[in-house]
mmCIF file of C-alpha atoms in Angstrom:
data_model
loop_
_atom_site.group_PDB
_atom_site.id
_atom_site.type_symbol
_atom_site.label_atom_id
_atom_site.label_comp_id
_atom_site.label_asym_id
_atom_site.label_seq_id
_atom_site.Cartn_x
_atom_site.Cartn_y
_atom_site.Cartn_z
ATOM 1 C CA UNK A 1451 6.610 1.578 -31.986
ATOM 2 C CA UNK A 1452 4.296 4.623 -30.830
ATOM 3 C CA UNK A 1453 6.310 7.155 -29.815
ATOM 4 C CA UNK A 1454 4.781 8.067 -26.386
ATOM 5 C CA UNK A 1455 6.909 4.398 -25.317
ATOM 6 C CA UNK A 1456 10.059 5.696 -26.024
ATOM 7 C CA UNK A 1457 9.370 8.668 -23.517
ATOM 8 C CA UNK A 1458 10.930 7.991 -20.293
ATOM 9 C CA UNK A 1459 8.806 8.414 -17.562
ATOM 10 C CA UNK A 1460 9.863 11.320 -15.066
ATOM 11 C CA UNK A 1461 11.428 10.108 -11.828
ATOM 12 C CA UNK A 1462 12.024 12.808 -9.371
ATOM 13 C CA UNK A 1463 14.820 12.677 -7.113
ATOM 14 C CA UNK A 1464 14.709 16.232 -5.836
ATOM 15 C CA UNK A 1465 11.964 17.181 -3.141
ATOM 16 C CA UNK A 1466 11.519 20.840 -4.868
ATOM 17 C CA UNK A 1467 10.916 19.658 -8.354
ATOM 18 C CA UNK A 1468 8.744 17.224 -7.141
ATOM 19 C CA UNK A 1469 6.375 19.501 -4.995
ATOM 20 C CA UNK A 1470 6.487 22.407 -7.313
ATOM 21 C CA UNK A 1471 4.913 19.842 -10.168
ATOM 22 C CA UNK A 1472 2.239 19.665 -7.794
ATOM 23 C CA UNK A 1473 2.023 23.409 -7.318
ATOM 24 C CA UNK A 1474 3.426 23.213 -3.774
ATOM 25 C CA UNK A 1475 5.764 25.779 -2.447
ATOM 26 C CA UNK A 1476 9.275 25.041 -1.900
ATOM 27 C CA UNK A 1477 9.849 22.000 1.323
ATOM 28 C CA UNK A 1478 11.373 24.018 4.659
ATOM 29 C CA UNK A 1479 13.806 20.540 4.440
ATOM 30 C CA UNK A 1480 15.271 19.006 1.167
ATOM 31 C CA UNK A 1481 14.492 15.609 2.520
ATOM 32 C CA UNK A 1482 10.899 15.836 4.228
ATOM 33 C CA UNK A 1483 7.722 17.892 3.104
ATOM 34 C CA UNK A 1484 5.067 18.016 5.505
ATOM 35 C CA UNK A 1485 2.007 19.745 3.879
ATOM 36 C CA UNK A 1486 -1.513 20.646 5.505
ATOM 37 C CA UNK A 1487 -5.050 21.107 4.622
ATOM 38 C CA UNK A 1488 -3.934 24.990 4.077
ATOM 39 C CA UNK A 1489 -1.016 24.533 1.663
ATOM 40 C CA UNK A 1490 -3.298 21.186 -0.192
ATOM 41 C CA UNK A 1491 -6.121 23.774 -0.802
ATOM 42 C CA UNK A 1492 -3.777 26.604 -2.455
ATOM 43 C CA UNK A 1493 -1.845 23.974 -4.992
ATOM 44 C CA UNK A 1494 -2.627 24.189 -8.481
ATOM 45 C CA UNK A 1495 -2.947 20.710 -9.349
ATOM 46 C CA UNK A 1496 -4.402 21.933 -12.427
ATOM 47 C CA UNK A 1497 -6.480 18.959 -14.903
ATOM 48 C CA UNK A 1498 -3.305 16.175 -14.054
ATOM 49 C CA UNK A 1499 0.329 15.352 -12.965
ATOM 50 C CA UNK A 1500 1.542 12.881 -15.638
ATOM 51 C CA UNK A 1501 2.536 9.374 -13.986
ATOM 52 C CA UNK A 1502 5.952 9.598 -12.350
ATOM 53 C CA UNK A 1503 8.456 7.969 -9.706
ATOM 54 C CA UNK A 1504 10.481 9.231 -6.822
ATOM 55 C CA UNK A 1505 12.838 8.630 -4.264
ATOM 56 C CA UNK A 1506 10.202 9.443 -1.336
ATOM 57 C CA UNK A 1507 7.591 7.987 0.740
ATOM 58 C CA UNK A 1508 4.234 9.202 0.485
ATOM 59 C CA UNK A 1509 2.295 8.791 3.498
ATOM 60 C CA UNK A 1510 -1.537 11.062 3.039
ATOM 61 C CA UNK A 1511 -4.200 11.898 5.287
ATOM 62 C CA UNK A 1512 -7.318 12.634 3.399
ATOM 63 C CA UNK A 1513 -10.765 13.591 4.404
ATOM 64 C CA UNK A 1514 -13.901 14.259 1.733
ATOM 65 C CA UNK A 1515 -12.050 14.664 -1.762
ATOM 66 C CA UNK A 1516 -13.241 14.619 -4.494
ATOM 67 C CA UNK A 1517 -11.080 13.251 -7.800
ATOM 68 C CA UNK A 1518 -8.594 10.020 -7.673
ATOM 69 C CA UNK A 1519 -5.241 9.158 -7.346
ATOM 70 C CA UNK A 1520 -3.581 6.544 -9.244
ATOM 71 C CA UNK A 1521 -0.984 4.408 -7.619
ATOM 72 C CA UNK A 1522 0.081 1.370 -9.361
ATOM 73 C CA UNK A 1523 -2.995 -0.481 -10.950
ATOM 74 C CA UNK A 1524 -5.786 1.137 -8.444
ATOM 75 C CA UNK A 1525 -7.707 4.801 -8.466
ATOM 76 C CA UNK A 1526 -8.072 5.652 -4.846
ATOM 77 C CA UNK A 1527 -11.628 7.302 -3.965
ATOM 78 C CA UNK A 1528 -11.576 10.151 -1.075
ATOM 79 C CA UNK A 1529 -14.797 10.482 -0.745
ATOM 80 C CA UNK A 1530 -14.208 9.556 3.175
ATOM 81 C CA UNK A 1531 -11.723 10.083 5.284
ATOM 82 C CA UNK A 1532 -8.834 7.538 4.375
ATOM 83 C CA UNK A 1533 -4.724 7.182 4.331
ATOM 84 C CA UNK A 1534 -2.970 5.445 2.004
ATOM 85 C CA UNK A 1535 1.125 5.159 1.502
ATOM 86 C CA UNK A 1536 3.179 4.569 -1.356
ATOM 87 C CA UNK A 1537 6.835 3.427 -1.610
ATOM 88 C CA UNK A 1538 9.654 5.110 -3.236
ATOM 89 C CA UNK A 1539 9.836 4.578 -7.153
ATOM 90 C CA UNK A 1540 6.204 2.899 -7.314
ATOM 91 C CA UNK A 1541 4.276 5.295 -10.424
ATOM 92 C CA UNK A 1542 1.960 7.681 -9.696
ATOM 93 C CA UNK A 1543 -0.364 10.018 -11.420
ATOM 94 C CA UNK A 1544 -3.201 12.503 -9.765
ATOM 95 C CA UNK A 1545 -6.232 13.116 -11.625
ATOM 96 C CA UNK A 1546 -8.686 16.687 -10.587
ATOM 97 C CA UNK A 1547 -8.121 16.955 -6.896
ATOM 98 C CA UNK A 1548 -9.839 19.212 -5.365
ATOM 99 C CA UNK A 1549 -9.315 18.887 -1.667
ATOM 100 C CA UNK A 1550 -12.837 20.374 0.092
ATOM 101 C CA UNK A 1551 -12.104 19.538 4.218
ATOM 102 C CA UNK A 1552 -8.912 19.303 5.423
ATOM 103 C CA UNK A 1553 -5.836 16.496 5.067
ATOM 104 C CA UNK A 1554 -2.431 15.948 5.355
ATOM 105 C CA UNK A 1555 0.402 15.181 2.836
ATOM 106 C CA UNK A 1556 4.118 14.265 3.771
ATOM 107 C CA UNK A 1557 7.053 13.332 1.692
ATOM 108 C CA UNK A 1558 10.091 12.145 3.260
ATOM 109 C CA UNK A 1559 13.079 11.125 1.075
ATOM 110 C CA UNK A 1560 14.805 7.072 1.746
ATOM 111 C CA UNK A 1561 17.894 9.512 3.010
ATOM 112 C CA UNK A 1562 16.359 11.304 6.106
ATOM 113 C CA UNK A 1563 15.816 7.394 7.836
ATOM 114 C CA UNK A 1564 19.581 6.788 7.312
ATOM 115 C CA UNK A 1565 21.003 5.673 11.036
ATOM 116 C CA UNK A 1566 17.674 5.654 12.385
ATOM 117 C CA UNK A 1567 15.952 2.285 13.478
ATOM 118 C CA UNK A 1568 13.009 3.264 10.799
ATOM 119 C CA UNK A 1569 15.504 3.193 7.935
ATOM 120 C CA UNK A 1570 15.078 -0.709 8.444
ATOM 121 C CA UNK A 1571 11.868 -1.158 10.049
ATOM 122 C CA UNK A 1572 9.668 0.511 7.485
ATOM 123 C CA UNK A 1573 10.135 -2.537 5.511
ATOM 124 C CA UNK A 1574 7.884 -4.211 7.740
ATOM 125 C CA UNK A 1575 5.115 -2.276 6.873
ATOM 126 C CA UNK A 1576 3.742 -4.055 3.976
ATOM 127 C CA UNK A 1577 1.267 -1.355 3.636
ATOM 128 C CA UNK A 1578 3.350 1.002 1.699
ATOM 129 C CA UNK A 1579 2.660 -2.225 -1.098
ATOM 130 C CA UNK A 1580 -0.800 -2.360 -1.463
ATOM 131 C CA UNK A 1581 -1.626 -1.565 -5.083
ATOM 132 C CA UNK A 1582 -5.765 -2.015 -4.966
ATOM 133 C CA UNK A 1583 -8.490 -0.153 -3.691
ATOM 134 C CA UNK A 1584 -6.750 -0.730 -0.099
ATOM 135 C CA UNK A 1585 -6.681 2.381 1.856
ATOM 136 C CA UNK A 1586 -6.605 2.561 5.433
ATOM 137 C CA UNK A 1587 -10.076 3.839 6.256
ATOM 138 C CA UNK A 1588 -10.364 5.725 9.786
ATOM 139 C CA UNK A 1589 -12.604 5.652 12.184
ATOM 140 C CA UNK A 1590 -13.773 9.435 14.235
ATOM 141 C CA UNK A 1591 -11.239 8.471 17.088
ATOM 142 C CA UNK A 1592 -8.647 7.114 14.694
ATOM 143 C CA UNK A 1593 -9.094 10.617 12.460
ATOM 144 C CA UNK A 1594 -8.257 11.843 16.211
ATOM 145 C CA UNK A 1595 -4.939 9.944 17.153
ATOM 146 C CA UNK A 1596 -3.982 10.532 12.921
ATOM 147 C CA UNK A 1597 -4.380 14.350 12.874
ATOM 148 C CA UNK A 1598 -2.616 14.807 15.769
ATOM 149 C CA UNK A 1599 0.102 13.065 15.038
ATOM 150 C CA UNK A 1600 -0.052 14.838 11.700
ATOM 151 C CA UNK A 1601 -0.158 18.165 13.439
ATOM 152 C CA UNK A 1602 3.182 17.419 15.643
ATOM 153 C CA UNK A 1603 5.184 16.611 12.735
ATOM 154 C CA UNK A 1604 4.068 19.952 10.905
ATOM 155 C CA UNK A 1605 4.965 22.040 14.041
ATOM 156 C CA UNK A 1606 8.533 20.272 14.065
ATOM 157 C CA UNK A 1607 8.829 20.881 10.627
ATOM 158 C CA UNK A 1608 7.979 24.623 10.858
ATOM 159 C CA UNK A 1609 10.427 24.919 13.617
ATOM 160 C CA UNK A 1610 13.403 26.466 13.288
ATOM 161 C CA UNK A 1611 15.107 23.443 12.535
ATOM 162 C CA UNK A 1612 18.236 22.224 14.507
ATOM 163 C CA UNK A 1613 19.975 19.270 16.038
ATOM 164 C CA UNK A 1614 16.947 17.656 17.224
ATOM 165 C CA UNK A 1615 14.308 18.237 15.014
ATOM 166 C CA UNK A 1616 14.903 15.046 12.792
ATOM 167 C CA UNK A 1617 14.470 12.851 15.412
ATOM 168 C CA UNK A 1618 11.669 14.491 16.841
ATOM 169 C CA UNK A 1619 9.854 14.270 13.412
ATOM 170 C CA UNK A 1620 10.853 10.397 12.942
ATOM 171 C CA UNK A 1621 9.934 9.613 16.303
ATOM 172 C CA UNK A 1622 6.138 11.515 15.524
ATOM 173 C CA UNK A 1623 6.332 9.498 12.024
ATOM 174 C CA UNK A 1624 7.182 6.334 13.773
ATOM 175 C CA UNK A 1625 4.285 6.285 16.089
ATOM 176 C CA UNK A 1626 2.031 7.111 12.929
ATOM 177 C CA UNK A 1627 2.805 3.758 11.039
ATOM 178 C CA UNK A 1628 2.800 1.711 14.465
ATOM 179 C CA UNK A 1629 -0.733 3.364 14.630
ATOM 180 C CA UNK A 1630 -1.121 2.610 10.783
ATOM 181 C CA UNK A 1631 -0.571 -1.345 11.236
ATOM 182 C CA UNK A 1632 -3.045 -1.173 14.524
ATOM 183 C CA UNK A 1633 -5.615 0.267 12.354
ATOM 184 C CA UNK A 1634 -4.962 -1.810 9.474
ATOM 185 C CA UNK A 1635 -5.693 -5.126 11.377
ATOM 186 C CA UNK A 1636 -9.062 -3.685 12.856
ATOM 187 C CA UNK A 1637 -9.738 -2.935 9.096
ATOM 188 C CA UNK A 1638 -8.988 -6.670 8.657
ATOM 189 C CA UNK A 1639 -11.085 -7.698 11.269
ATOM 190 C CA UNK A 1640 -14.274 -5.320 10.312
ATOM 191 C CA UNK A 1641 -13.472 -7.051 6.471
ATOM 192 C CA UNK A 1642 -13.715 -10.380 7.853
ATOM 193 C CA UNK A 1643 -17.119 -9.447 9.601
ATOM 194 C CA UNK A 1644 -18.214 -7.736 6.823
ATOM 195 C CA UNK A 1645 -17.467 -10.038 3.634
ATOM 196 C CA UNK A 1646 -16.994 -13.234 5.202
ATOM 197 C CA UNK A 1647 -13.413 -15.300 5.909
ATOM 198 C CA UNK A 1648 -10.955 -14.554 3.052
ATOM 199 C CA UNK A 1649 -9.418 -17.873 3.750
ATOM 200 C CA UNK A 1650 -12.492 -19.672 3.193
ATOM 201 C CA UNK A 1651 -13.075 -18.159 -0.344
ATOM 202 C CA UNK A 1652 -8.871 -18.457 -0.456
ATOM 203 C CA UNK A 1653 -9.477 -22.623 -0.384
ATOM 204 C CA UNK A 1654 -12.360 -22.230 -2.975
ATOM 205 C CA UNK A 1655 -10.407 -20.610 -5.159
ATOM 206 C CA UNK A 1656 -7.876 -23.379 -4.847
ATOM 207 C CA UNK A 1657 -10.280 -26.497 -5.075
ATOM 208 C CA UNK A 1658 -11.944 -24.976 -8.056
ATOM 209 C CA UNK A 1659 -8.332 -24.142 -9.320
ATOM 210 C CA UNK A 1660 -7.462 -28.286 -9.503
ATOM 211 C CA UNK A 1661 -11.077 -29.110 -10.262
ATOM 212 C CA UNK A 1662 -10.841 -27.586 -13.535
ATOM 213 C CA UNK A 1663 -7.664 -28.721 -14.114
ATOM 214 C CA UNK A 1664 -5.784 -25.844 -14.286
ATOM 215 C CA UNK A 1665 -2.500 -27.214 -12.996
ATOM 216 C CA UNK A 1666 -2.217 -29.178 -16.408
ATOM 217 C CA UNK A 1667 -2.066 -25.974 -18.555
ATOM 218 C CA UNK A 1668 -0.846 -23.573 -16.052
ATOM 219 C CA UNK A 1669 1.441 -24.958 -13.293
ATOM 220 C CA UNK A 1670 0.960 -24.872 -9.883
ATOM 221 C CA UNK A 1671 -1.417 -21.772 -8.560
ATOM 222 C CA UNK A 1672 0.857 -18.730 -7.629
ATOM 223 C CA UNK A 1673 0.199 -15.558 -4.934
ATOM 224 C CA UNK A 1674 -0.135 -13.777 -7.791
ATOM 225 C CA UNK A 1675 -2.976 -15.356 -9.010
ATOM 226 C CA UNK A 1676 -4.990 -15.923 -6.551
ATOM 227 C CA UNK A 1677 -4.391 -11.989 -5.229
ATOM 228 C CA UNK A 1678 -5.822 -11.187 -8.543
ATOM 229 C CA UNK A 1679 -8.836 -13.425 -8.741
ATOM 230 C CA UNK A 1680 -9.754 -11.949 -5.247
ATOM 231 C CA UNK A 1681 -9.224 -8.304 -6.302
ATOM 232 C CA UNK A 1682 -6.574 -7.978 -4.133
ATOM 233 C CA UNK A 1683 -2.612 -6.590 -4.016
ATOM 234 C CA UNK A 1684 -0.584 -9.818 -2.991
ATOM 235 C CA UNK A 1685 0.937 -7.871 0.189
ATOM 236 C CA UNK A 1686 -2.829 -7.547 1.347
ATOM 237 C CA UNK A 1687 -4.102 -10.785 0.643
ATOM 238 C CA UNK A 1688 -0.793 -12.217 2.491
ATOM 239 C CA UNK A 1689 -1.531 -9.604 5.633
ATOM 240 C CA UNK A 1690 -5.550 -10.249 5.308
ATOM 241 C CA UNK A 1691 -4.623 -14.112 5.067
ATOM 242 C CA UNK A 1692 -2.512 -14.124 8.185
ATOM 243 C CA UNK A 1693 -4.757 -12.135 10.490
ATOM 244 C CA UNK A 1694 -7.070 -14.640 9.686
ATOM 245 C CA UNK A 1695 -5.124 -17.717 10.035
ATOM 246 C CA UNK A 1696 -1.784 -17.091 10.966
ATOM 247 C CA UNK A 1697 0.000 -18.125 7.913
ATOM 248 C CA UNK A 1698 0.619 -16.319 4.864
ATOM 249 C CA UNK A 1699 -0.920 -16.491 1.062
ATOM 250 C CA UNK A 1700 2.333 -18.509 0.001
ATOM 251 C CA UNK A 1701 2.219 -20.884 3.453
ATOM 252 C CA UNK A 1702 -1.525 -21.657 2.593
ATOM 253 C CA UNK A 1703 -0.923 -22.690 -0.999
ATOM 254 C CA UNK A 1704 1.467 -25.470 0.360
ATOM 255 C CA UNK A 1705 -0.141 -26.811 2.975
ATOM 256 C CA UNK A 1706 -2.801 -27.333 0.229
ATOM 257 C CA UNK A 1707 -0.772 -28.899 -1.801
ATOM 258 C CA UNK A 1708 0.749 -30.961 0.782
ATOM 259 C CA UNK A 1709 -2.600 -32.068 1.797
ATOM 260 C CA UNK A 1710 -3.829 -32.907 -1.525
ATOM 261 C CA UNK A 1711 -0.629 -35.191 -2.387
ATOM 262 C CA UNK A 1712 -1.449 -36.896 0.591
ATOM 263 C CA UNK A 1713 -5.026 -37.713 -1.320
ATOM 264 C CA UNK A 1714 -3.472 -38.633 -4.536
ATOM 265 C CA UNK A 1715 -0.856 -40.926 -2.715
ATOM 266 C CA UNK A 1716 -4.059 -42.343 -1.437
ATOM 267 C CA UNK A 1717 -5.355 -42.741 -5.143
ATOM 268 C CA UNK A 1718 -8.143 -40.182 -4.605
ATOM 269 C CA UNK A 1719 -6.776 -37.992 -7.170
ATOM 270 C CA UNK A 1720 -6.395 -38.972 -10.603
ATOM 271 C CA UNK A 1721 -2.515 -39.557 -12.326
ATOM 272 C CA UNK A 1722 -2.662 -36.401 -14.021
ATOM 273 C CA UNK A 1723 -2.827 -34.243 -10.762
ATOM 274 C CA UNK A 1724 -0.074 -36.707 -9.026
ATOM 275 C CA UNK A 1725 2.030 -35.744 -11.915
ATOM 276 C CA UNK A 1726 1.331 -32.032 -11.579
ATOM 277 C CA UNK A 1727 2.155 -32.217 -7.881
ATOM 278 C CA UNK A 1728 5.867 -34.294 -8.249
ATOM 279 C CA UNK A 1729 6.618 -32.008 -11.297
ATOM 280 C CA UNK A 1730 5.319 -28.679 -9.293
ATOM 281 C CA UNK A 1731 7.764 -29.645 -6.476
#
């Protein structure tokens, strides 16, 4: 076996190890790291960060960069103003940034949410899952509303901290994901206006799917596969899917089914596909 497999990919745990791989100075908190345009422009990223995990949400505010990051599967390009979030112990690498305008980075460990409503809500916001080219791209006014927000939670955090600073900062970092989902559907919306109904191509991809017979060697069509014939992270093909329609990836593939062993009941599918429907169920 090559030996670069049998290295264990670093996970970091502690905020200061994690930020001083980056070149960042030392986090005012242990559990939150709230870093502007300033303290992005003065890292030393150097040539790369080798992929990693951590305990910590990522949630960035980017404007004109040049260089990607890689989260999961995807390279997200800044060359516009964008956000994007990642989830704790999803693998990361960043490739040449060289941050030319002005942005936001904040890392907040799973621990600084405990006994605070967002400790279970934020896993409602599916968009800390999105592994493609999905970034949340802002309008001027939603730059606005995103930066300020930004800018509150870096004056709390420069504070001298005390018994009400944490939730003062969750309270500014809960109104930035409720404004993160609001923005995310009008992304939806402008997609859908843009490239056409997702659903629509959704269905072709699941007519062609029987028509070829793919059911025979393959099973039954999965999320999976039909996020990946679309270019698109299941979690935003679901979200896309039920902006659209109302119902999820996973609720659409069996109402399609359903529908089609109504057909073949009706004998206007052939044995083969009844078969692949009573052994699918």
């Amino acid at each position: 076996m090559d030996s670069a497999h049998l290295i264990k990919m670093k996970h970091y745990s502690n905020l200061i190890d994690l930020l001083a791989a980056y070149g960042f100075s030392p986090p005012e908190n242990p559990l939150i790291g709230v870093l502007c345009d300033a303290a992005v422009r003065h890292a030393n990223f150097g040539n790369r960060v080798v992929e990693h995990t951590s305990d910590f949400y990522i949630t960035a505010f980017k404007k004109k960069t040049s260089g990607t990051i890689k989260y999961g599967r995807t390279k997200y390009d800044h060359a516009c103003g964008s956000m994007f979030f990642i989830n704790p112990r999803q693998i990361i690498a960043i490739n040449d940034i060289e941050p030319k305008v002005e942005g936001y980075m904040m890392y907040f460990h799973e621990d600084f949410l405990n006994g605070h409503p967002l400790h279970h809500e934020i896993r409602k916001y599916s968009f800390f899952e999105y592994e493609t080219n999905e970034a949340l791209h802002l309008s001027p006014k939603e730059e606005k509303i995103i930066g300020e927000l930004f800018q509150k939670i870096e004056t709390e955090y420069h504070n001298n901290q005390d018994e009400y600073s944490r939730d003062i900062m969750l309270s500014h970092i809960d109104s930035l994901l409720k404004y993160a989902r609001r923005f995310y559907k009008r992304q939806f919306i402008n997609r859908t206006i843009l490239s056409g109904n997702t659903v629509t191509k959704f269905n072709e991809l699941l007519n062609d799917y029987f028509e070829k017979g793919f059911v025979k060697d393959k099973g039954l069509p999965t999320v999976n596969y039909m996020a990946a014939q679309l270019n698109l992270s299941t979690r935003y093909l679901s979200d896309l899917l039920k902006q659209e329609t109302g119902k999820t990836a996973i609720d659409l593939i069996h109402l399609y089914l359903i529908a089609e062993a109504k057909k073949s009941a009706g004998g206007r599918r052939s044995v083969s596909f009844r078969n692949s429907l009573h052994f699918g169920f």
